[in-house]
């Protein structure tokens, strides 16, 4: 089957072009791109076609009718100079010739055929017109009206003489489809040399990524939107397969295709939000065409200042530890589980006892007895009264308040034509409901997600969250960020801690995927130390030495499993190499001159760098051995930590350094690493 980008053309395109595009769909051994530039004065042909992966054709489609072609052939009695064989497709010829000259001037002559296709004119008429042309040209005319599809395939075969080289094809694509080019600075697998010479060829979105970016971009006509359901799509895939990149490119192209549309890009953490904005500005030459927020920044922009002080996780845990006193039948339930369960109650919007008692608990780990659930609900209510009494709140309360505002008209709630959600596996049910409430009728909802990296215990399906993506999901299966050695290390670690009771491995690379990777890379380096303080001291010294040796700035990401320790690490690094050289990833876009970025592991999803240092791994693993944990809670903790660390490992493109404070036996929980 043909691979066409996009799969189908929007209704606003000329009829002849859309008819020819449908013809191409019936052929095999071709890949074709239609330029997304809709301006008639762009000077670019609309189609670049690649036959059998190596023969290139530039194609311009003429909307000429059979009647007009016959007038050109036989002349116009009243105006013989207005239409003749030489003038029939002069505009199309000029576009093809001009584009070929530009391509050849910059790159040298390319073996590419130039075609003008007439979908509405019979082949015999076009052949006759060609015979009567007074000027010689290397541009071929093809009439296709009522011609069998096989004939066009035969013409391609007859015309294919010289294959275009891969650099030549890249050059053509850079001119014709620049919206799909990926800047070298977006490639975490490469550590660039200090080479300021021009001439580096761009890379492009792969065929699956580009298909996902460019299909169905246009909003329906206004009169059809009121009755239309939201158009929802999902992209998923292995770590490093370009999910966030696809979401970013699609949001930019959606804005270009729908001028005036109101668009929101939203995610769950500030470092990823800042990185999306930085990349959007790089692609757009400064500024963005959409709003970009974390979920809670979006909530703040709509509902205003949050009521009361937002409690930290340790404060919530201490409060619930005190409130659980006197509930003997919850002795086997840890305080950490109570924290998680109360968050789960709020994330699902259970505001009445009977809702909670009747709720489906699949994936919740502990099978609580009815009296335990009843007592837990009492603790939940007491906790809520405590927050009200002390003028405090937690993030779950803020999400609930935002949800109520969305559904009960308490504020002028914003309405968007399109919403793009990155790292959607971290969004709770009521978050999704709020997002859907913000969409205009017939709006566009696009999700990027990898459940393998989803370590928040939502345990929900898309359908249970009110999201229907069956038949609307694209899975990206090629990993571009990591070397084979890094991805194998992460995969083996993940699988060593996986049990039959765990959820299915959705996006973990298999042996075939690893074998297909072209860059082997070096095995991750494990640095063993005696304490957490030594981890930080060693990392600071290593980073200072890298900077002294001339390692380029901006290519190092430092992660710590503890958010507070990550902040301490950033401070010590600033003292060692200069505060302007250290970028806390949650405090804005990375400055050009900063040597490294620092982030807590929980906020690292979506980030990447050629070199990654990961600290604090054993702090997580030691939590799993807490004797107060029930078997079910321990299994949950192992699953969550496995996903966190897998995500952290796969942030590295070229080199991964993991700092350890103890050497564990190669058993479940360590994978021998």
XYZ file of C-alpha atoms in Angstrom:
673
model
C 0.000 0.000 0.000
C 1.041 3.587 -0.571
C 2.296 5.684 2.353
C 0.747 9.133 1.987
C 1.415 12.122 4.246
C -1.253 13.167 5.071
C -3.496 10.147 4.548
C -6.248 12.279 2.995
C -6.409 15.919 1.989
C -8.864 18.345 3.583
C -11.963 19.442 1.743
C -10.563 22.912 1.104
C -7.976 21.560 -1.315
C -8.710 21.668 -5.079
C -10.811 18.811 -6.383
C -8.246 17.633 -8.921
C -5.503 17.440 -6.290
C -7.719 15.435 -3.933
C -8.734 13.076 -6.760
C -5.098 12.461 -7.706
C -4.234 11.863 -4.030
C -6.946 9.195 -3.870
C -5.433 7.581 -6.976
C -2.025 7.396 -5.313
C -3.582 5.594 -2.367
C -4.303 2.592 -4.600
C -0.685 2.100 -5.641
C 2.097 0.192 -3.953
C 5.814 0.904 -3.584
C 5.317 4.655 -3.223
C 5.677 7.218 -0.477
C 4.347 10.704 -1.134
C 4.268 13.991 0.737
C 1.848 16.818 0.001
C 3.221 20.226 0.925
C 1.326 21.761 3.834
C 1.931 25.248 2.444
C -1.448 26.291 1.008
C -0.308 29.546 -0.582
C -0.488 29.489 -4.368
C 2.477 31.881 -4.539
C 4.794 29.722 -2.426
C 6.767 28.608 -5.473
C 6.696 24.992 -4.295
C 5.184 21.983 -6.054
C 2.483 20.313 -4.010
C 3.770 16.730 -4.157
C 7.073 14.947 -3.671
C 6.717 11.269 -4.621
C 9.278 8.573 -3.909
C 8.884 5.359 -5.906
C 10.496 2.175 -4.594
C 12.262 4.221 -1.918
C 14.786 5.704 -4.372
C 13.238 7.346 -7.456
C 11.997 10.906 -6.862
C 9.247 12.826 -8.688
C 8.129 16.416 -8.214
C 4.464 16.706 -9.171
C 2.190 19.670 -9.747
C -1.513 18.990 -10.290
C -3.334 21.085 -12.898
C -7.028 21.698 -12.315
C -7.543 22.125 -16.087
C -10.860 20.774 -17.408
C -11.325 18.666 -20.545
C -13.126 21.611 -22.190
C -10.242 24.001 -21.532
C -7.704 21.459 -22.794
C -9.647 21.058 -26.023
C -9.781 24.838 -26.468
C -6.000 24.913 -26.095
C -5.725 22.140 -28.656
C -8.083 23.545 -31.266
C -7.852 27.252 -30.476
C -10.412 29.820 -29.379
C -12.216 31.376 -32.337
C -12.649 34.737 -30.561
C -9.348 34.903 -28.666
C -6.749 32.607 -30.264
C -3.877 33.900 -28.088
C -5.557 33.284 -24.726
C -5.273 29.509 -24.700
C -2.869 27.335 -26.674
C -0.701 24.240 -26.061
C 2.214 26.358 -24.788
C 0.095 28.289 -22.267
C -2.026 25.414 -20.960
C 0.043 24.623 -17.849
C 2.563 27.443 -17.875
C 2.061 28.292 -14.196
C 2.611 24.664 -13.155
C 5.732 24.442 -15.344
C 7.170 27.618 -13.852
C 6.704 26.295 -10.317
C 8.424 22.989 -11.126
C 11.275 24.596 -13.061
C 11.841 27.312 -10.477
C 11.857 24.866 -7.600
C 14.263 22.542 -9.451
C 16.626 25.454 -10.099
C 16.665 26.402 -6.418
C 17.253 22.798 -5.365
C 20.032 22.374 -7.922
C 21.692 25.668 -7.068
C 22.041 24.736 -3.413
C 22.874 21.051 -3.853
C 23.872 20.318 -7.432
C 21.701 18.767 -10.129
C 19.366 16.161 -8.707
C 18.000 13.139 -10.630
C 14.366 14.043 -10.038
C 11.571 13.834 -12.636
C 9.107 16.723 -12.978
C 5.471 15.949 -13.808
C 2.346 17.989 -14.454
C -0.684 15.761 -13.851
C -4.143 16.493 -15.308
C -6.734 14.443 -13.333
C -9.642 15.939 -15.323
C -8.235 15.573 -18.845
C -8.031 12.461 -21.010
C -4.575 11.061 -21.711
C -5.134 11.197 -25.464
C -5.886 14.934 -25.320
C -2.777 15.655 -23.266
C -0.595 13.557 -25.569
C -1.850 15.578 -28.513
C -1.176 18.854 -26.723
C 2.407 17.774 -25.985
C 2.971 17.037 -29.703
C 1.819 20.544 -30.601
C 3.933 22.419 -28.046
C 6.507 24.630 -29.741
C 8.930 24.634 -26.803
C 11.085 21.730 -25.638
C 10.893 20.972 -21.933
C 12.010 18.284 -19.518
C 8.647 18.469 -17.764
C 6.256 15.628 -18.569
C 2.475 15.967 -18.952
C 0.174 13.127 -17.879
C -3.566 13.049 -18.562
C -5.387 10.760 -16.120
C -9.120 11.182 -16.658
C -10.756 7.704 -16.577
C -7.327 6.090 -16.888
C -6.652 2.863 -14.924
C -4.471 3.328 -11.850
C -2.033 0.718 -13.168
C -1.162 3.004 -16.084
C 0.231 5.642 -13.757
C 2.312 2.999 -12.011
C 3.679 1.862 -15.362
C 4.583 5.454 -16.244
C 6.517 5.798 -12.986
C 8.449 2.658 -13.800
C 9.220 3.863 -17.317
C 10.366 7.276 -16.099
C 12.497 6.036 -13.198
C 16.031 6.249 -14.553
C 18.374 7.460 -11.821
C 17.918 7.037 -8.083
C 18.157 10.062 -5.818
C 20.753 9.768 -3.053
C 19.648 9.920 0.615
C 21.275 13.373 1.047
C 19.489 14.524 -2.109
C 16.143 13.361 -0.776
C 16.817 15.063 2.559
C 17.583 18.265 0.658
C 14.324 18.049 -1.312
C 12.321 17.391 1.836
C 13.969 20.299 3.596
C 12.721 22.583 0.823
C 9.265 21.075 0.353
C 8.287 19.917 3.873
C 10.305 22.121 6.261
C 7.544 21.755 8.874
C 8.742 18.162 9.454
C 12.440 18.949 9.948
C 13.886 18.176 13.394
C 16.699 20.518 14.526
C 19.958 18.788 15.549
C 19.607 20.315 19.024
C 16.523 18.132 19.562
C 18.611 14.947 19.213
C 19.560 13.626 22.653
C 21.541 10.727 21.178
C 24.170 13.018 19.631
C 26.920 14.926 21.398
C 27.877 17.540 18.809
C 31.480 18.446 18.168
C 32.583 22.073 18.186
C 32.050 22.468 14.453
C 30.633 25.763 13.310
C 30.758 24.933 9.594
C 27.503 25.096 7.679
C 26.128 22.247 5.617
C 24.793 19.844 8.210
C 21.737 18.056 6.808
C 18.535 18.112 8.849
C 16.714 15.031 10.055
C 12.966 14.566 9.792
C 10.063 13.011 11.614
C 9.788 9.368 10.617
C 6.823 8.153 8.587
C 4.750 7.119 11.636
C 5.485 10.356 13.478
C 4.696 12.486 10.437
C 1.496 10.531 9.754
C 0.386 11.221 13.317
C 1.310 14.917 13.057
C -0.369 15.739 9.758
C -3.636 13.809 9.563
C -7.036 15.409 10.194
C -5.795 18.820 11.190
C -8.725 20.929 10.059
C -11.600 21.786 12.354
C -15.082 21.015 10.983
C -17.110 23.940 9.619
C -18.703 26.073 12.324
C -22.217 24.930 11.440
C -21.221 21.294 11.947
C -19.350 21.717 15.232
C -22.317 22.175 17.557
C -23.572 18.649 16.898
C -20.145 16.994 16.601
C -18.444 14.968 19.302
C -14.870 15.797 20.304
C -12.266 14.391 17.920
C -9.895 12.502 20.240
C -6.577 10.922 19.240
C -3.773 9.223 21.173
C -0.092 8.669 20.403
C 1.804 6.166 22.516
C 5.040 4.208 22.187
C 8.333 3.214 23.727
C 10.484 5.680 25.634
C 12.328 7.992 23.258
C 10.059 7.324 20.276
C 9.113 10.978 19.867
C 5.659 11.199 21.476
C 6.207 14.691 22.897
C 7.805 15.763 19.621
C 4.746 14.579 17.679
C 2.443 16.455 20.053
C 4.509 19.638 19.704
C 4.711 19.500 15.900
C 1.007 18.705 15.594
C 0.017 21.614 17.849
C 2.140 24.022 15.778
C 0.802 22.722 12.461
C -2.761 22.716 13.822
C -2.370 26.409 14.666
C -1.075 27.171 11.172
C -3.909 25.224 9.547
C -6.600 26.867 11.687
C -5.703 30.573 12.016
C -7.522 32.153 14.916
C -8.165 28.861 16.718
C -7.663 28.911 20.481
C -5.230 26.139 21.433
C -4.011 24.824 24.798
C -0.971 22.613 25.370
C -1.024 21.132 28.855
C 1.093 18.708 30.885
C 1.619 17.727 34.507
C 5.008 19.218 35.444
C 6.818 22.522 35.010
C 10.119 21.232 33.538
C 8.288 19.599 30.622
C 6.127 22.686 30.109
C 9.246 24.875 29.891
C 10.932 22.437 27.493
C 7.875 22.381 25.216
C 7.843 26.182 25.155
C 11.580 26.342 24.439
C 11.275 23.944 21.517
C 8.172 25.659 20.154
C 9.996 28.983 20.135
C 12.966 27.363 18.360
C 10.657 25.961 15.662
C 8.601 29.134 15.297
C 11.464 31.612 15.445
C 10.309 33.056 18.761
C 6.872 33.127 20.373
C 4.187 30.439 20.279
C 0.738 30.181 18.735
C -0.800 28.455 21.759
C -1.116 28.638 25.527
C 1.149 26.255 27.417
C 0.563 25.371 31.095
C 0.836 22.655 33.658
C -2.597 21.509 34.831
C -2.336 23.493 38.064
C -0.933 26.599 36.374
C -3.917 26.433 34.059
C -6.210 26.093 37.090
C -4.579 29.132 38.693
C -4.988 31.186 35.508
C -8.724 30.397 35.502
C -9.833 30.320 39.155
C -7.275 32.714 40.586
C -5.284 32.366 43.807
C -5.552 28.989 45.520
C -7.384 29.104 48.866
C -5.031 28.671 51.795
C -1.596 27.162 52.039
C -0.925 24.101 49.882
C 0.447 21.341 52.098
C 3.623 19.478 51.204
C 3.536 15.691 50.925
C 5.364 15.236 54.237
C 2.831 17.527 55.976
C -0.083 15.541 54.553
C 1.525 12.314 55.700
C 2.110 13.629 59.228
C -1.492 14.891 59.475
C -2.979 11.555 58.376
C -0.615 9.640 60.645
C -2.141 11.507 63.587
C -5.731 11.220 62.352
C -5.548 7.441 61.976
C -5.055 6.931 65.719
C -7.922 4.919 67.193
C -8.786 3.051 63.973
C -7.584 -0.405 64.991
C -8.899 -2.189 61.899
C -6.566 -0.062 59.758
C -3.457 -1.299 61.558
C -2.369 -3.263 58.480
C -2.702 -0.226 56.228
C 0.312 2.089 56.096
C 0.044 5.849 56.336
C 1.497 6.142 52.832
C -1.383 4.045 51.560
C -3.880 6.297 53.351
C -2.309 9.308 51.637
C -2.628 7.570 48.274
C -6.183 6.347 48.906
C -7.450 9.794 49.886
C -5.843 11.200 46.764
C -7.573 8.461 44.745
C -10.941 9.372 46.314
C -10.550 12.999 45.271
C -9.131 12.208 41.830
C -12.302 10.254 41.065
C -14.599 12.913 42.485
C -16.158 10.651 45.133
C -17.910 13.229 47.309
C -20.387 10.901 49.051
C -19.714 7.861 51.224
C -21.892 5.561 49.110
C -19.959 6.487 45.960
C -16.702 5.453 47.563
C -18.042 2.259 49.120
C -19.454 1.096 45.772
C -16.433 2.087 43.648
C -14.570 -0.453 41.508
C -11.138 -0.953 43.096
C -9.299 -2.760 40.305
C -5.588 -2.042 40.536
C -5.763 -0.513 44.019
C -3.538 -3.191 45.561
C -5.233 -3.691 48.924
C -8.655 -5.348 48.964
C -10.122 -3.345 51.841
C -12.943 -4.854 53.887
C -16.237 -2.902 54.138
C -15.531 -1.765 57.704
C -12.021 -0.666 56.708
C -13.402 1.381 53.825
C -15.991 2.925 56.148
C -13.324 3.913 58.668
C -11.110 5.236 55.898
C -13.966 7.424 54.696
C -14.292 8.785 58.247
C -10.577 9.665 58.213
C -11.064 11.330 54.829
C -13.868 13.512 56.194
C -11.874 14.388 59.307
C -8.904 15.309 57.123
C -11.086 17.588 54.985
C -12.449 19.303 58.116
C -8.864 19.748 59.310
C -7.915 21.466 56.044
C -10.905 23.797 56.313
C -10.181 24.565 59.967
C -6.508 25.373 59.351
C -7.090 27.272 56.109
C -5.037 24.726 54.178
C -5.551 22.629 51.075
C -3.800 20.001 48.996
C -3.370 19.696 45.230
C -6.268 17.264 44.981
C -8.576 19.883 46.524
C -7.425 22.429 43.970
C -8.206 20.000 41.141
C -11.672 19.417 42.640
C -12.318 23.160 42.885
C -11.255 23.616 39.266
C -13.510 20.706 38.252
C -16.516 22.264 40.002
C -15.822 25.599 38.333
C -15.758 23.884 34.951
C -19.079 22.122 35.416
C -21.134 24.546 37.477
C -20.421 27.852 35.769
C -18.893 29.540 38.787
C -16.459 31.390 36.514
C -16.107 32.327 32.885
C -14.563 29.010 31.923
C -12.292 29.155 28.826
C -13.250 27.196 25.718
C -10.650 25.889 23.309
C -10.781 24.667 19.725
C -8.025 22.163 20.477
C -6.289 20.818 23.586
C -3.042 18.821 23.498
C -2.193 16.801 26.647
C 1.399 15.581 27.021
C 2.271 12.744 29.429
C -1.457 12.095 29.776
C -0.860 8.916 31.819
C -0.466 11.179 34.861
C -3.849 12.849 34.495
C -6.560 11.835 36.950
C -10.168 11.224 35.987
C -11.420 14.631 37.131
C -8.509 16.296 35.306
C -9.690 14.725 32.051
C -13.274 15.744 32.769
C -12.110 19.330 33.255
C -10.128 19.203 30.011
C -13.153 17.893 28.109
C -15.338 20.625 29.601
C -12.906 23.213 28.214
C -13.275 21.964 24.625
C -15.656 23.699 22.277
C -18.247 21.409 20.612
C -16.521 19.409 17.890
C -13.115 20.390 19.283
C -9.894 18.424 18.919
C -8.307 16.503 21.833
C -4.847 14.992 21.312
C -3.126 12.862 23.968
C 0.483 11.699 24.258
C 1.079 8.950 26.811
C 3.275 6.027 27.839
C 1.655 3.929 30.608
C 4.988 2.152 31.146
C 6.304 5.400 32.597
C 3.094 6.150 34.514
C 4.023 5.615 38.143
C 1.086 7.445 39.693
C -1.355 4.798 40.861
C -4.340 5.848 38.773
C -5.051 2.306 37.529
C -7.650 3.574 35.108
C -8.398 2.879 31.480
C -8.915 5.630 28.945
C -12.556 4.638 28.671
C -13.088 4.862 32.437
C -11.673 8.387 32.253
C -14.285 9.256 29.630
C -11.783 9.122 26.740
C -12.605 7.012 23.669
C -9.448 6.252 21.651
C -10.275 2.863 20.114
C -9.290 3.006 16.457
C -7.693 6.434 17.000
C -4.356 5.398 18.480
C -0.924 5.544 16.855
C 1.854 3.491 18.453
C 5.419 4.607 17.753
C 7.755 1.620 17.838
C 11.194 3.057 17.045
C 13.325 4.437 19.878
C 15.440 7.406 18.779
C 16.626 8.884 22.058
C 18.717 6.084 23.555
C 21.570 3.907 22.443
C 20.948 0.168 22.457
C 23.093 -0.277 25.587
C 21.061 2.256 27.601
C 17.685 0.955 26.446
C 18.696 -2.666 27.107
C 19.860 -1.702 30.605
C 16.513 -0.007 31.311
C 14.514 -2.869 29.768
C 16.371 -5.552 31.734
C 15.899 -3.627 34.963
C 12.183 -3.288 34.288
C 11.713 -6.946 33.427
C 13.728 -8.178 36.411
C 11.123 -6.616 38.694
C 8.075 -7.574 36.648
C 5.778 -10.354 37.883
C 2.777 -12.145 36.450
C 0.593 -10.113 38.809
C 1.736 -6.824 37.300
C -0.043 -5.106 34.459
C 0.966 -6.089 30.944
C 4.163 -4.522 29.627
C 2.695 -2.054 27.185
C 5.690 -0.212 25.784
C 8.844 -2.029 26.898
C 11.200 -2.723 23.952
C 11.612 -6.339 22.872
C 14.722 -8.080 21.534
C 13.827 -7.389 17.898
C 13.508 -3.671 18.564
C 16.850 -3.591 20.347
C 18.537 -5.572 17.564
C 17.258 -3.100 14.963
C 18.885 -0.123 16.700
C 21.882 1.180 14.765
C 23.876 2.769 17.585
C 25.225 0.343 20.184
C 26.715 2.819 22.649
C 28.541 2.269 25.907
C 27.028 0.385 28.845
C 25.742 2.633 31.651
C 28.295 3.368 34.333
C 27.515 2.448 37.951
C 29.349 4.511 40.589
C 29.294 2.924 44.065
C 29.589 5.198 47.096
C 28.996 4.910 50.827
C 26.297 7.540 51.478
C 23.820 9.947 49.910
C 26.114 12.851 50.802
C 28.959 11.153 48.975
C 26.731 10.725 45.916
C 26.163 14.460 45.740
C 29.819 15.328 46.421
C 31.020 12.926 43.720
C 28.459 14.155 41.183
C 29.416 17.803 41.824
C 33.104 16.997 41.316
C 32.410 14.981 38.139
C 30.327 17.799 36.663
C 32.953 20.416 37.508
C 35.607 18.262 35.832
C 33.441 17.868 32.723
C 33.057 21.632 32.464
C 36.783 22.197 32.933
C 37.541 19.679 30.169
C 35.486 21.687 27.666
C 32.354 19.542 27.509
C 29.699 21.619 25.659
C 27.023 23.318 27.790
C 23.371 22.269 27.745
C 23.958 18.538 27.187
C 23.844 17.290 30.797
C 20.735 16.486 32.855
C 21.150 15.635 36.555
C 18.301 13.773 38.276
C 17.727 12.911 41.927
C 14.964 10.644 43.202
C 14.325 13.133 46.030
C 12.984 16.572 45.063
C 14.505 18.218 48.154
C 17.872 16.542 47.525
C 17.740 17.707 43.910
C 17.390 21.292 45.176
C 20.356 20.758 47.521
C 22.376 19.316 44.648
C 21.596 22.357 42.493
C 22.765 24.684 45.283
C 26.064 22.835 45.739
C 26.633 22.769 41.988
C 25.999 26.514 41.824
C 28.612 27.094 44.513
C 31.095 24.940 42.612
C 30.681 26.041 38.984
C 28.586 29.208 39.267
C 24.859 29.705 39.748
C 24.421 30.842 36.150
C 25.766 27.464 34.993
C 23.072 25.449 36.806
C 19.487 25.400 35.590
C 16.816 24.126 38.026
C 14.461 22.579 35.479
C 11.288 23.690 37.296
C 12.235 27.388 37.285
C 11.922 28.321 33.633
C 13.333 27.565 30.193
C 16.979 26.526 30.134
C 19.260 29.506 29.387
C 21.561 29.052 26.414
C 24.735 29.301 28.482
C 23.748 26.983 31.339
C 26.056 23.986 31.627
C 23.528 21.534 33.108
C 19.911 21.130 34.221
C 18.854 19.626 37.556
C 15.482 18.035 38.317
C 13.757 15.751 40.765
C 12.935 12.399 39.201
C 9.185 12.861 39.633
C 9.308 15.901 37.338
C 11.635 14.429 34.707
C 9.159 12.788 32.338
C 9.506 14.320 28.891
C 13.006 15.658 29.573
C 16.101 14.279 27.829
C 19.796 14.939 27.354
C 22.806 13.220 25.767
C 24.289 12.681 29.248
C 22.256 11.900 32.387
C 23.442 11.488 35.985
C 20.920 9.687 38.222
C 21.309 9.895 42.008
C 19.301 8.468 44.914
C 18.337 5.133 43.353
C 18.889 3.215 46.591
C 16.680 5.596 48.574
C 13.766 4.215 46.555
C 14.840 0.588 46.766
C 15.313 0.762 50.546
C 11.692 1.944 50.945
C 10.528 -1.353 49.500
C 12.016 -3.242 52.454
C 9.986 -1.329 55.082
C 8.574 -4.065 57.380
C 5.418 -1.997 57.972
C 4.317 -2.501 54.373
C 1.754 -5.169 53.597
C 2.607 -7.553 50.722
C 0.152 -5.709 48.494
C 1.622 -2.311 49.323
C 5.163 -3.615 48.794
C 4.180 -4.877 45.356
C 2.700 -1.451 44.564
C 5.856 0.288 45.794
C 8.078 -1.984 43.679
C 5.951 -1.357 40.600
C 5.971 2.410 41.063
C 9.697 2.605 41.773
C 10.435 0.387 38.789
C 8.575 2.755 36.503
C 10.237 5.800 38.024
C 13.719 4.407 37.539
C 12.940 3.058 34.062
C 11.784 6.535 33.112
C 14.937 8.065 34.621
C 17.279 5.684 32.804
C 15.646 6.394 29.457
C 16.191 10.168 29.729
C 19.803 9.542 28.579
C 20.652 9.588 24.900
C 24.342 8.722 24.850
C 25.725 8.230 28.354
C 24.065 7.197 31.620
C 25.776 7.363 35.025
C 23.919 5.837 37.995
C 25.149 6.594 41.513
C 24.584 3.806 44.083
C 25.116 3.700 47.841
C 25.094 -0.068 48.227
C 25.711 -3.162 46.168
C 22.687 -5.465 46.114
C 22.534 -9.113 45.255
C 21.276 -9.698 41.695
C 17.764 -10.657 42.755
C 14.291 -9.243 42.270
C 14.442 -5.511 42.782
C 17.881 -4.802 41.307
C 18.321 -6.714 38.038
C 21.940 -7.138 39.020
C 22.649 -3.470 38.254
